[in-house]
PDB file of C-alpha atoms in Angstrom:
ATOM      1  CA  MET A  37     -18.260  44.665  37.851  1.00  0.00           C
ATOM      2  CA  SER A  38     -14.830  45.118  39.332  1.00  0.00           C
ATOM      3  CA  ASP A  39     -11.596  44.032  37.738  1.00  0.00           C
ATOM      4  CA  ARG A  40     -10.943  41.611  40.593  1.00  0.00           C
ATOM      5  CA  SER A  41     -14.305  39.912  40.033  1.00  0.00           C
ATOM      6  CA  ASN A  42     -13.625  39.658  36.288  1.00  0.00           C
ATOM      7  CA  ARG A  43     -10.231  38.105  36.985  1.00  0.00           C
ATOM      8  CA  PHE A  44     -11.798  35.579  39.362  1.00  0.00           C
ATOM      9  CA  ASP A  45     -14.493  34.800  36.803  1.00  0.00           C
ATOM     10  CA  SER A  46     -11.895  34.263  34.077  1.00  0.00           C
ATOM     11  CA  SER A  47      -9.855  32.011  36.357  1.00  0.00           C
ATOM     12  CA  VAL A  48     -12.882  29.905  37.244  1.00  0.00           C
ATOM     13  CA  THR A  49     -13.873  29.613  33.579  1.00  0.00           C
ATOM     14  CA  LEU A  50     -10.351  28.576  32.596  1.00  0.00           C
ATOM     15  CA  GLY A  51     -10.123  26.089  35.461  1.00  0.00           C
ATOM     16  CA  VAL A  52     -13.462  24.485  34.635  1.00  0.00           C
ATOM     17  CA  THR A  53     -12.541  24.291  30.946  1.00  0.00           C
ATOM     18  CA  LEU A  54      -9.189  22.679  31.749  1.00  0.00           C
ATOM     19  CA  ALA A  55     -10.659  20.196  34.235  1.00  0.00           C
ATOM     20  CA  ALA A  56     -13.542  19.271  31.944  1.00  0.00           C
ATOM     21  CA  ASP A  57     -11.176  18.832  29.009  1.00  0.00           C
ATOM     22  CA  LEU A  58      -8.867  16.574  31.017  1.00  0.00           C
ATOM     23  CA  LEU A  59     -11.828  14.497  32.200  1.00  0.00           C
ATOM     24  CA  LEU A  60     -13.692  14.319  28.888  1.00  0.00           C
ATOM     25  CA  PHE A  61     -10.779  13.594  26.565  1.00  0.00           C
ATOM     26  CA  PRO A  62     -10.043  10.019  27.764  1.00  0.00           C
ATOM     27  CA  ILE A  63     -13.746   9.135  27.615  1.00  0.00           C
ATOM     28  CA  ILE A  64     -14.213  10.534  24.112  1.00  0.00           C
ATOM     29  CA  PHE A  65     -10.920   8.987  22.978  1.00  0.00           C
ATOM     30  CA  ALA A  66     -12.072   5.563  24.196  1.00  0.00           C
ATOM     31  CA  VAL A  67     -15.281   5.917  22.173  1.00  0.00           C
ATOM     32  CA  LEU A  68     -13.913   7.453  18.959  1.00  0.00           C
ATOM     33  CA  ASP A  69     -10.372   5.994  18.987  1.00  0.00           C
ATOM     34  CA  ALA A  70      -9.206   8.969  16.932  1.00  0.00           C
ATOM     35  CA  PRO A  71      -6.988  11.370  18.902  1.00  0.00           C
ATOM     36  CA  LEU A  72      -7.453  14.479  16.752  1.00  0.00           C
ATOM     37  CA  MET A  73     -11.229  14.199  16.527  1.00  0.00           C
ATOM     38  CA  SER A  74     -11.413  13.366  20.239  1.00  0.00           C
ATOM     39  CA  ARG A  75      -9.328  16.435  21.015  1.00  0.00           C
ATOM     40  CA  ALA A  76     -11.532  18.745  18.978  1.00  0.00           C
ATOM     41  CA  VAL A  77     -14.743  17.362  20.480  1.00  0.00           C
ATOM     42  CA  SER A  78     -13.454  17.445  24.058  1.00  0.00           C
ATOM     43  CA  LEU A  79     -12.229  21.041  23.712  1.00  0.00           C
ATOM     44  CA  VAL A  80     -15.545  22.285  22.323  1.00  0.00           C
ATOM     45  CA  VAL A  81     -17.614  20.366  24.877  1.00  0.00           C
ATOM     46  CA  ALA A  82     -15.393  21.503  27.767  1.00  0.00           C
ATOM     47  CA  TYR A  83     -15.677  25.157  26.743  1.00  0.00           C
ATOM     48  CA  ALA A  84     -19.451  24.872  26.310  1.00  0.00           C
ATOM     49  CA  LEU A  85     -19.753  23.199  29.710  1.00  0.00           C
ATOM     50  CA  SER A  86     -17.732  25.945  31.392  1.00  0.00           C
ATOM     51  CA  GLN A  87     -19.877  28.661  29.798  1.00  0.00           C
ATOM     52  CA  ILE A  88     -23.119  26.915  30.786  1.00  0.00           C
ATOM     53  CA  LEU A  89     -21.861  26.487  34.342  1.00  0.00           C
ATOM     54  CA  ARG A  90     -20.654  30.086  34.562  1.00  0.00           C
ATOM     55  CA  LEU A  91     -23.913  31.512  33.255  1.00  0.00           C
ATOM     56  CA  GLY A  92     -25.975  29.055  35.308  1.00  0.00           C
ATOM     57  CA  ILE A  93     -24.603  30.209  38.635  1.00  0.00           C
ATOM     58  CA  GLY A  94     -25.204  33.824  37.658  1.00  0.00           C
ATOM     59  CA  ARG A  95     -21.623  35.025  38.000  1.00  0.00           C
ATOM     60  CA  GLY A  96     -19.570  37.107  35.732  1.00  0.00           C
ATOM     61  CA  ILE A  97     -19.896  38.791  32.401  1.00  0.00           C
ATOM     62  CA  SER A  98     -21.629  37.441  29.341  1.00  0.00           C
ATOM     63  CA  PRO A  99     -19.539  35.704  26.663  1.00  0.00           C
ATOM     64  CA  ARG A 100     -20.218  38.652  24.324  1.00  0.00           C
ATOM     65  CA  ALA A 101     -18.266  40.934  26.654  1.00  0.00           C
ATOM     66  CA  LEU A 102     -15.067  39.338  25.322  1.00  0.00           C
ATOM     67  CA  LEU A 103     -15.566  41.360  22.170  1.00  0.00           C
ATOM     68  CA  GLN A 104     -15.489  44.606  24.159  1.00  0.00           C
ATOM     69  CA  VAL A 105     -11.993  44.110  25.584  1.00  0.00           C
ATOM     70  CA  PRO A 106      -9.493  45.120  22.888  1.00  0.00           C
ATOM     71  CA  GLY A 107      -7.165  42.289  21.977  1.00  0.00           C
ATOM     72  CA  LEU A 108      -8.727  39.624  24.184  1.00  0.00           C
ATOM     73  CA  TRP A 109     -10.784  37.842  21.541  1.00  0.00           C
ATOM     74  CA  PRO A 110      -7.826  37.387  19.130  1.00  0.00           C
ATOM     75  CA  LEU A 111      -5.640  36.278  22.040  1.00  0.00           C
ATOM     76  CA  LEU A 112      -8.128  33.579  23.026  1.00  0.00           C
ATOM     77  CA  ALA A 113      -8.546  32.441  19.416  1.00  0.00           C
ATOM     78  CA  VAL A 114      -4.784  32.119  18.922  1.00  0.00           C
ATOM     79  CA  THR A 115      -4.477  30.340  22.278  1.00  0.00           C
ATOM     80  CA  VAL A 116      -7.024  27.723  21.197  1.00  0.00           C
ATOM     81  CA  LEU A 117      -5.187  27.274  17.889  1.00  0.00           C
ATOM     82  CA  ILE A 118      -1.878  26.874  19.732  1.00  0.00           C
ATOM     83  CA  ASN A 119      -3.455  24.357  22.097  1.00  0.00           C
ATOM     84  CA  PHE A 120      -4.857  22.243  19.270  1.00  0.00           C
ATOM     85  CA  GLY A 121      -1.732  22.701  17.127  1.00  0.00           C
ATOM     86  CA  LEU A 122       0.616  21.575  19.891  1.00  0.00           C
ATOM     87  CA  PHE A 123      -1.536  18.519  20.453  1.00  0.00           C
ATOM     88  CA  VAL A 124      -1.480  17.671  16.731  1.00  0.00           C
ATOM     89  CA  ILE A 125       2.288  18.141  16.472  1.00  0.00           C
ATOM     90  CA  LEU A 126       2.996  16.086  19.583  1.00  0.00           C
ATOM     91  CA  ASN A 127       0.635  13.360  18.430  1.00  0.00           C
ATOM     92  CA  ALA A 128       2.248  13.226  14.983  1.00  0.00           C
ATOM     93  CA  ARG A 129       5.839  13.253  16.241  1.00  0.00           C
ATOM     94  CA  ALA A 130       5.418  10.820  19.149  1.00  0.00           C
ATOM     95  CA  PRO A 131       2.420   8.557  18.538  1.00  0.00           C
ATOM     96  CA  ASP A 132       3.667   5.909  20.983  1.00  0.00           C
ATOM     97  CA  ILE A 133       3.237   8.264  23.963  1.00  0.00           C
ATOM     98  CA  ARG A 134      -0.187   8.348  25.590  1.00  0.00           C
ATOM     99  CA  PRO A 135      -2.393  11.138  24.188  1.00  0.00           C
ATOM    100  CA  ILE A 136      -3.242  12.435  27.677  1.00  0.00           C
ATOM    101  CA  LEU A 137       0.397  13.507  28.037  1.00  0.00           C
ATOM    102  CA  HIS A 138       0.132  15.354  24.721  1.00  0.00           C
ATOM    103  CA  LEU A 139      -2.990  17.037  26.076  1.00  0.00           C
ATOM    104  CA  LEU A 140      -1.222  18.153  29.261  1.00  0.00           C
ATOM    105  CA  LEU A 141       1.756  19.528  27.348  1.00  0.00           C
ATOM    106  CA  ALA A 142      -0.530  21.344  24.900  1.00  0.00           C
ATOM    107  CA  TRP A 143      -2.407  22.957  27.785  1.00  0.00           C
ATOM    108  CA  ALA A 144       0.859  23.966  29.462  1.00  0.00           C
ATOM    109  CA  GLY A 145       2.132  25.641  26.297  1.00  0.00           C
ATOM    110  CA  SER A 146      -1.109  27.425  25.567  1.00  0.00           C
ATOM    111  CA  LEU A 147      -1.444  28.653  29.158  1.00  0.00           C
ATOM    112  CA  LEU A 148       2.060  30.116  28.980  1.00  0.00           C
ATOM    113  CA  PHE A 149       1.091  31.925  25.786  1.00  0.00           C
ATOM    114  CA  LEU A 150      -2.178  33.111  27.343  1.00  0.00           C
ATOM    115  CA  SER A 151      -0.466  34.470  30.457  1.00  0.00           C
ATOM    116  CA  PHE A 152       2.131  36.306  28.380  1.00  0.00           C
ATOM    117  CA  GLY A 153      -0.515  37.723  26.043  1.00  0.00           C
ATOM    118  CA  SER A 154      -2.826  38.847  28.829  1.00  0.00           C
ATOM    119  CA  SER A 155       0.048  40.600  30.591  1.00  0.00           C
ATOM    120  CA  ARG A 156       0.794  42.462  27.355  1.00  0.00           C
ATOM    121  CA  ILE A 157      -2.863  43.476  26.993  1.00  0.00           C
ATOM    122  CA  LYS A 158      -2.937  44.772  30.582  1.00  0.00           C
ATOM    123  CA  ARG A 159       0.290  46.692  30.035  1.00  0.00           C
ATOM    124  CA  LEU A 160      -1.057  48.393  26.915  1.00  0.00           C
ATOM    125  CA  ARG A 161      -4.267  49.565  28.596  1.00  0.00           C
TER     126      ARG A 161
END
């Protein structure tokens, strides 16, 4: 598969994960009424939904192919930790602000880290 197709596949997966997370978090937060647990559940469910959708339409590489690209798996793991960590820090420091704003800011920070890290990986190849 070409590099352009892989890039498109990664963009679609990231977009679906982000959209699903933004849609699922308020619903799960209304049910659980615990922001940190709601965040963890919505992130896992959103990622699982994006992988099921991506594999269901028959596009792209398998999730195991992430292990074959040097540096990509650790980058994604650190990005998820940054995303969750930013949400936790923002929620602890400013609990009076709506958690959806914390979620948006956490995604913005983690996407900046992901774009910087992926550019470094491409440069080193």
